[in-house]
Short mmCIF file of C-alpha atoms in Angstrom, two decimals:
data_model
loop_
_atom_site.label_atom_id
_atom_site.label_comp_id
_atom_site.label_asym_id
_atom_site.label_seq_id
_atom_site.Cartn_x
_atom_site.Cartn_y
_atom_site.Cartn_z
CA UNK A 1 -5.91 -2.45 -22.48
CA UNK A 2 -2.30 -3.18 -22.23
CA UNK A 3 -0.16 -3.01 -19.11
CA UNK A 4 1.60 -0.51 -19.82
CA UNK A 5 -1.48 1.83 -19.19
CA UNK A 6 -1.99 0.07 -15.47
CA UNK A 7 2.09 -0.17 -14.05
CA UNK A 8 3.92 3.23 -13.82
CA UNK A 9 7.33 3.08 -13.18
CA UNK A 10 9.02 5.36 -11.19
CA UNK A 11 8.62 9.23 -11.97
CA UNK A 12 5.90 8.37 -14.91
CA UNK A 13 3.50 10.10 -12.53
CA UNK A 14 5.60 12.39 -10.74
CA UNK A 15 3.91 16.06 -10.92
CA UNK A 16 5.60 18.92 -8.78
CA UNK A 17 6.83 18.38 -5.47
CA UNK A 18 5.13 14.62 -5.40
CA UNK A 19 7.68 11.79 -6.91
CA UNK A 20 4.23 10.04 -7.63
CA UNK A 21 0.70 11.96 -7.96
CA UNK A 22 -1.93 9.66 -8.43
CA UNK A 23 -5.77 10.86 -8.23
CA UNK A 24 -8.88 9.71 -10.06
CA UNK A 25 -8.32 11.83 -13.17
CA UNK A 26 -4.90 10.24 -13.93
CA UNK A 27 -6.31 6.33 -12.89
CA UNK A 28 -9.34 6.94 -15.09
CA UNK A 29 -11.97 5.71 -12.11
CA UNK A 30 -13.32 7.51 -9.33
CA UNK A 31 -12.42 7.48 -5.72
CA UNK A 32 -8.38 6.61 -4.75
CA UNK A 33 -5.54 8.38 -4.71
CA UNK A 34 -2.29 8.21 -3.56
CA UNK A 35 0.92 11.00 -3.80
CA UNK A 36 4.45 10.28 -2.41
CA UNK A 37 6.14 13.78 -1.08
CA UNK A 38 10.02 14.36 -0.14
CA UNK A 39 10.80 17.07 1.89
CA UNK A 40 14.42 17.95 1.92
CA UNK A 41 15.45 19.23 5.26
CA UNK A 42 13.92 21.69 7.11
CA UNK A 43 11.14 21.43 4.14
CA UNK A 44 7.45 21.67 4.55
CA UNK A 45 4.47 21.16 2.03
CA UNK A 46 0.71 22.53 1.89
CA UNK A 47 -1.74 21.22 0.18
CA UNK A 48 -5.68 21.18 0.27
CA UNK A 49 -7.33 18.18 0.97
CA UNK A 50 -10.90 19.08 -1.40
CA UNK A 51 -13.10 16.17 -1.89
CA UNK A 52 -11.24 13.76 -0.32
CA UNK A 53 -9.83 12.48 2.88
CA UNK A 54 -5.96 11.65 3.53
CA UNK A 55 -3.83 9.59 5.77
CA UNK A 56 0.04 11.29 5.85
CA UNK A 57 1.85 8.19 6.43
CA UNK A 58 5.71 8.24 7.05
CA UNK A 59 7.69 5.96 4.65
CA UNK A 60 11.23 7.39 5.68
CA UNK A 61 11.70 10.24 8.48
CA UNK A 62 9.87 12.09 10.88
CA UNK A 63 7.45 14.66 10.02
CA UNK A 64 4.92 17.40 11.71
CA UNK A 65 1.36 17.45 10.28
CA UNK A 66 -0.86 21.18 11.08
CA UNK A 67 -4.33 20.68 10.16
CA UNK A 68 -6.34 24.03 9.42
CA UNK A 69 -3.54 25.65 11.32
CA UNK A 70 -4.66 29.04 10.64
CA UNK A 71 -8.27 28.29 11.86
CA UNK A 72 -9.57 28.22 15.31
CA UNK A 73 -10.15 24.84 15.89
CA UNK A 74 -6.65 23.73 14.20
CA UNK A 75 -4.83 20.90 14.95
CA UNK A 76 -1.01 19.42 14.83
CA UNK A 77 0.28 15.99 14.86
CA UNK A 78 3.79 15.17 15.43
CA UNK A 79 4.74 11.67 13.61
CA UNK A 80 7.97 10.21 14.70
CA UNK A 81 8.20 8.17 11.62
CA UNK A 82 10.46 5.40 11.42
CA UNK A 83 14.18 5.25 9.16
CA UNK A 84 12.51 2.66 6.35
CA UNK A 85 9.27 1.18 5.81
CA UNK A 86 11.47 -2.42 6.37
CA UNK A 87 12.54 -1.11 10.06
CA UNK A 88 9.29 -0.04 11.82
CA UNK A 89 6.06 -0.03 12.11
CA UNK A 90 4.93 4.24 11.76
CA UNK A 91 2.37 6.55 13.42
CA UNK A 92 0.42 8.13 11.48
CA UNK A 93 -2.17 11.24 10.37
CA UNK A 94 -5.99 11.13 9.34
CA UNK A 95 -6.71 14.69 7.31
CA UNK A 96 -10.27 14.94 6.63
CA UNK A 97 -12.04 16.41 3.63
CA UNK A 98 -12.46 20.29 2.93
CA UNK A 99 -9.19 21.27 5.11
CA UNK A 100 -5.56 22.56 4.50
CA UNK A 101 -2.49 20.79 5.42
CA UNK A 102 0.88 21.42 6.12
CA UNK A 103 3.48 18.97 6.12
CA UNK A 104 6.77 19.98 7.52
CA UNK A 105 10.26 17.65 8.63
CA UNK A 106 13.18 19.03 10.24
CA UNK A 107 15.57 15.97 9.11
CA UNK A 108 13.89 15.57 5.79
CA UNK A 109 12.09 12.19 4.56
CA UNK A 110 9.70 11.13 2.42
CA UNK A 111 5.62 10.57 3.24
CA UNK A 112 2.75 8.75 1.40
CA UNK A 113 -0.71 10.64 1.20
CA UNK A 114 -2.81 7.95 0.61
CA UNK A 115 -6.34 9.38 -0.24
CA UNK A 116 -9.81 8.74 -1.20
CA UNK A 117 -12.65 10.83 -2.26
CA UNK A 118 -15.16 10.65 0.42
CA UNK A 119 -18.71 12.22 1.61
CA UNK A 120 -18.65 12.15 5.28
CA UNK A 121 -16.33 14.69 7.25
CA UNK A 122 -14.05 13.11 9.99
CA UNK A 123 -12.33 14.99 12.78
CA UNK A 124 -8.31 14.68 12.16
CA UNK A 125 -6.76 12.35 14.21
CA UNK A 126 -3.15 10.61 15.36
CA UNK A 127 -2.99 7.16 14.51
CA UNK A 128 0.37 5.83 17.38
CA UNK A 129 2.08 2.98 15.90
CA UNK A 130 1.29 0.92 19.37
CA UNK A 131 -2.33 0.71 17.61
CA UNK A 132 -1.20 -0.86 14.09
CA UNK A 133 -2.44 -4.73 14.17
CA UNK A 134 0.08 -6.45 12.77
CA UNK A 135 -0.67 -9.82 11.17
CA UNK A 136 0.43 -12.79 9.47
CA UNK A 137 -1.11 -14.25 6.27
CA UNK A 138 -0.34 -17.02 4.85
CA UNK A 139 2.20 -19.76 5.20
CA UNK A 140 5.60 -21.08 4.19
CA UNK A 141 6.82 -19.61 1.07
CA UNK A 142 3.36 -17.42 0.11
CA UNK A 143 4.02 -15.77 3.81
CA UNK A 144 3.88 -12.20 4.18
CA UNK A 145 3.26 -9.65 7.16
CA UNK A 146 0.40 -6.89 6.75
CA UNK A 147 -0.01 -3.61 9.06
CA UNK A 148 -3.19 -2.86 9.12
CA UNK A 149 -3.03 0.73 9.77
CA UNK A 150 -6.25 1.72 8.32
CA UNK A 151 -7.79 -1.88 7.23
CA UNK A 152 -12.19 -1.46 7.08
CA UNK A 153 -11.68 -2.89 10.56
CA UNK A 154 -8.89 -1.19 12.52
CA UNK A 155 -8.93 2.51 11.99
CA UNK A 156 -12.22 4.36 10.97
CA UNK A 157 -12.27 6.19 7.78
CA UNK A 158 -15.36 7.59 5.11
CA UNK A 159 -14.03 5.68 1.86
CA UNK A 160 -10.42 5.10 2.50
CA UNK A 161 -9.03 1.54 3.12
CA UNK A 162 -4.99 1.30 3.21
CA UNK A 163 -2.57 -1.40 4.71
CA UNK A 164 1.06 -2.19 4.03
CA UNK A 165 2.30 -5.60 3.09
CA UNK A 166 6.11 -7.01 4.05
CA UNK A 167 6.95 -10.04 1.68
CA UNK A 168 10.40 -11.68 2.27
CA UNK A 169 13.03 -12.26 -0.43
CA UNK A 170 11.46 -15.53 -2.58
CA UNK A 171 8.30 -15.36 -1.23
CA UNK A 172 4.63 -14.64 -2.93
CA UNK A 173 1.92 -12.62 -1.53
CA UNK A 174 -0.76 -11.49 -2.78
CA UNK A 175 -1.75 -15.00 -3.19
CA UNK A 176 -3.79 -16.83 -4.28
CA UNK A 177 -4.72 -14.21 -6.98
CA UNK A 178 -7.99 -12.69 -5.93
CA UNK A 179 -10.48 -9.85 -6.99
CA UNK A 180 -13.28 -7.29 -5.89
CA UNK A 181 -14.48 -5.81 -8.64
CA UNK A 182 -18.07 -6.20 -8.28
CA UNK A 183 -20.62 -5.89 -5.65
CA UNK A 184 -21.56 -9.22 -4.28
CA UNK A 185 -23.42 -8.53 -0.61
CA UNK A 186 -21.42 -10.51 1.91
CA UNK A 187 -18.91 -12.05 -0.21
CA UNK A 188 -17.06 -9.29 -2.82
CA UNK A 189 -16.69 -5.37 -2.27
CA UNK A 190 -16.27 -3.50 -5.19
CA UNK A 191 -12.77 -1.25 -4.77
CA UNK A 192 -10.14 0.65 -6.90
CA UNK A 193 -6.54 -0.14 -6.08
CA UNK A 194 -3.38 1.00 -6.19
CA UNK A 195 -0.17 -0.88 -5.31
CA UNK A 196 2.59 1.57 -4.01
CA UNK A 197 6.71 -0.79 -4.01
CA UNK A 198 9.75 -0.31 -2.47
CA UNK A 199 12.41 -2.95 -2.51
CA UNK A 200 15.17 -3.69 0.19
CA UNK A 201 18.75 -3.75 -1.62
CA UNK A 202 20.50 -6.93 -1.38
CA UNK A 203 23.03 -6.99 1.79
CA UNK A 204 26.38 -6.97 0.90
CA UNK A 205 27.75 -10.36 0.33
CA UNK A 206 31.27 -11.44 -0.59
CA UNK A 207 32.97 -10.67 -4.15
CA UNK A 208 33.03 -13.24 -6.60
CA UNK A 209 36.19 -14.92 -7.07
CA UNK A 210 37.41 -14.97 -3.24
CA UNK A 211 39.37 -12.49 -1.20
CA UNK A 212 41.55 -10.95 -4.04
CA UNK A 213 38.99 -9.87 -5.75
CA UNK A 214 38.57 -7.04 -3.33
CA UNK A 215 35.98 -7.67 -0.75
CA UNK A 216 32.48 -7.37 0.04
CA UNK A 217 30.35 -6.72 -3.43
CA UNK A 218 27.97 -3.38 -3.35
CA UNK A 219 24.40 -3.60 -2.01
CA UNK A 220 22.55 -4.33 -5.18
CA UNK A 221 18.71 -2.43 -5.92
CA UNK A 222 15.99 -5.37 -6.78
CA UNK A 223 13.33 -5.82 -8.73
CA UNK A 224 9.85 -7.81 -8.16
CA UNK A 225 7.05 -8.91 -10.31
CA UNK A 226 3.20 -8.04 -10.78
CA UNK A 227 0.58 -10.03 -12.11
CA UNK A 228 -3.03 -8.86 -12.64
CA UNK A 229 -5.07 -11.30 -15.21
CA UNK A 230 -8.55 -10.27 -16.60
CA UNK A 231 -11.60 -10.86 -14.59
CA UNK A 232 -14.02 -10.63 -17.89
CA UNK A 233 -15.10 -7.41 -16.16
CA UNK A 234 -14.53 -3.80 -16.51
CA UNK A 235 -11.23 -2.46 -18.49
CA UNK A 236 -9.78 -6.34 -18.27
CA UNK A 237 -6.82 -5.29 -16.87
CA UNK A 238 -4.00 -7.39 -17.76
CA UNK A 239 -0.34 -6.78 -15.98
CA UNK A 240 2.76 -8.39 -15.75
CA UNK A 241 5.28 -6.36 -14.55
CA UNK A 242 8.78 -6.10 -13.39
CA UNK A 243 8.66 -3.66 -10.55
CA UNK A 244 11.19 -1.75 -8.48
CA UNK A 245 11.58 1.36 -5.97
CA UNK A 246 8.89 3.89 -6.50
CA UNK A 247 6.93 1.91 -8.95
CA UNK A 248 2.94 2.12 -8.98
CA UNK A 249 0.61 -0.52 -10.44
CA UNK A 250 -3.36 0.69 -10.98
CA UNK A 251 -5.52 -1.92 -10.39
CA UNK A 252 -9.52 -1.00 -11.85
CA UNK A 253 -10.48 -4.73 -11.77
CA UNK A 254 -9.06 -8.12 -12.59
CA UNK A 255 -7.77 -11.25 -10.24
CA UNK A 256 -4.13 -9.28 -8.81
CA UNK A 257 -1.39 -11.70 -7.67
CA UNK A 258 0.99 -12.69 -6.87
CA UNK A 259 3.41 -10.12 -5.71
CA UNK A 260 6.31 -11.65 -6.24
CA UNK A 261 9.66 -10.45 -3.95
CA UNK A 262 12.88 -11.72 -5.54
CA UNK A 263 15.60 -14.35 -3.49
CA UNK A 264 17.38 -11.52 -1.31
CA UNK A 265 14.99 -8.35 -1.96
CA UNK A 266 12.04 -8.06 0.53
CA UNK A 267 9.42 -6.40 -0.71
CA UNK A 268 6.88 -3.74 0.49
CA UNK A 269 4.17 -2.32 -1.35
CA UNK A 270 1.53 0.02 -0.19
CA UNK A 271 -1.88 -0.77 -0.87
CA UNK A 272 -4.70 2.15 -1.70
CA UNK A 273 -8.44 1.29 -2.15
CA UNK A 274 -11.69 3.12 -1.96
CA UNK A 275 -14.67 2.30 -3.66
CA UNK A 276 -18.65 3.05 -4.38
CA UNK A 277 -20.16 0.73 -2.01
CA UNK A 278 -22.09 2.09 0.76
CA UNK A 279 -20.24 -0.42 3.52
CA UNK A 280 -16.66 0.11 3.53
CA UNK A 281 -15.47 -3.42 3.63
CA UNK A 282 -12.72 -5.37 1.91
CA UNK A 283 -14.21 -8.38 0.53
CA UNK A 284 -12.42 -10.76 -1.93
CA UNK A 285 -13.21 -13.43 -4.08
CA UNK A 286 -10.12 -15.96 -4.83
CA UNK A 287 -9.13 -17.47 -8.22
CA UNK A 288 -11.12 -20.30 -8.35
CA UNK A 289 -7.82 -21.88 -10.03
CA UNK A 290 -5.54 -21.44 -6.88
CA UNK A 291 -8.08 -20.87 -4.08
CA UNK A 292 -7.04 -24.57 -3.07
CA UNK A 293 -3.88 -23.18 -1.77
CA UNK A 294 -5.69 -21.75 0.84
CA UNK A 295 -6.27 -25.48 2.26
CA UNK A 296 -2.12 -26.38 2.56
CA UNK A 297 -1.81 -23.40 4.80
CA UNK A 298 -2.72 -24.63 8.28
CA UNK A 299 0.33 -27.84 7.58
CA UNK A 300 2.48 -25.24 7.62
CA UNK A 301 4.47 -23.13 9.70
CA UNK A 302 4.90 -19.03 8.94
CA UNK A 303 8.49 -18.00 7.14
CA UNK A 304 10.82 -18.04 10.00
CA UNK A 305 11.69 -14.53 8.96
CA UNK A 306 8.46 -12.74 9.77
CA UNK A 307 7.50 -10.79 11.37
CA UNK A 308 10.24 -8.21 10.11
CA UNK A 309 9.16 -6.20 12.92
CA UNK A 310 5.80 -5.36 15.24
CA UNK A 311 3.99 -2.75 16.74
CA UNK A 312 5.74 -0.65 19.55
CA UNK A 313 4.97 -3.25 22.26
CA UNK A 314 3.10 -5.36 20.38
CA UNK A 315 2.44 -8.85 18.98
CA UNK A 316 1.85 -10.21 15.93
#
């Protein structure tokens, strides 16, 4: 199938108040979702979570999150978000299965719902930033920082495995390309993904052509790039796309990487899996073409630039 099918640029699946609304129906597979809310000021949002569980996860502003408020039992978490997702690490919201939801933010923002059909019900719970490992991967220019909010390993969900990844301007992540698209005990999981971007504008920098030519230029929106290449399994999903601000790429199978960021853009993307298996674990198999890269790593140092930022209190 062609890419087009797989990378949805921003508003192609925008339905009601979500800028994107992405659930197994509209991805064609069966477990992950993910929806992207803005709530003007003094705005709030319900929604019911049915089949599957949610994490409310703050990409711009702060936020209050009621659980079942009407119900004895109910429960209210008050995220203090963060102004970007390239100035702070965020708190967070786990909404289980078969509840209602409010979302509500006095100053406005915008909030990621990053979901996955599950079977087990979880109690609701506050996920503080303090809590968010933070980690490095990687080294010189395929560096990139991760916040592993809800990795298989750091926060404990049914189905739902979701991390963010910070890539500085020129650098590659999501590299060496790598897959899990089959079930391979102990060494591949098999797990639908989507990739969530955002892009930092440029800074300002001077005007071409020196002082007369009237100072500092605008802040300039960037793009990135997203390559997927055909496993030989499943749909064969094939991508390679220039992505920007609000952009989604679905991600059924295939080796995915890199994630390119552009010279002067960093680059964030939010990344949504679930899958069938009955361990929820993220295991990958690398390309066997570029796994060597792996091997250069420990001769080098991380990107002076990362981390962008850590955990309240914490270390990389």
């Amino acid at each position: 199938m062609t890419g087009e099918r797989f990378h949805l640029p921003a508003g192609r699946a925008a339905s009601g108040p979500y800028a994107v609304d992405i659930d197994p129906g509209l991805a064609g597979w069966d477990r992950s979702c993910l929806r992207v809310l803005t709530l003007p000021p003094g705005g709030a949002h319900t929604f019911a979570t049915g089949t599957a569980e949610w994490i409310v996860l703050p990409l711009s502003g702060a936020c209050t999150v009621l659980v079942n408020p009407h119900a004895d039992g109910g429960e209210t978490f008050d995220l203090h978000g963060r102004d970007s997702v390239f100035a702070a690490v965020t708190d967070f919201a786990y909404v289980p299965r078969d509840a209602h939801a409010t979302v509500a933010s006095g100053g406005g923002g915008r909030f990621a719902l990053a979901g996955a059909r599950c079977e087990r019900r979880l109690p609701a719970r506050y996920g503080p930033a303090r809590d968010v490992p933070v980690e490095l991967r990687g080294t010189g220019t395929c560096s990139r920082q991760v916040n592993n909010f809800a990795a298989a390993d750091t926060f404990a969900c049914d189905r739902l495995i979701a991390v963010e990844v910070l890539t500085p301007g020129g650098n590659w992540s999501s590299y060496p390309p790598h897959k899990h698209d089959e079930d391979r005990p102990g060494e591949e999981s098999r797990l639908e993904e989507i990739y969530y971007f955002e892009i930092a504008p440029a800074p300002s920098a001077p005007a071409r052509g020196g002082p007369a030519s009237g100072g500092p230029a605008p802040r300039t929106e960037g793009v990135a790039y997203q390559r997927v290449s055909p496993s030989g399994r499943g749909r064969n999903t094939d991508v390679l796309a220039e992505v920007r601000t609000g952009d989604a790429v679905l991600i059924p199978d295939g080796w995915h990487g890199p994630s390119i960021a552009a010279p002067g853009h960093d680059l964030y993307y939010l990344n949504v899996m679930a899958g069938p298996g009955a361990e929820r674990a993220w295991l990958i198999r690398d390309h066997p073409d570029h796994a060597w890269i792996r091997a250069t790593w420990p001769d080098l140092p991380a990107d002076p630039r990362l981390p962008l930022y850590t955990a309240p209190g914490g270390t990389p």
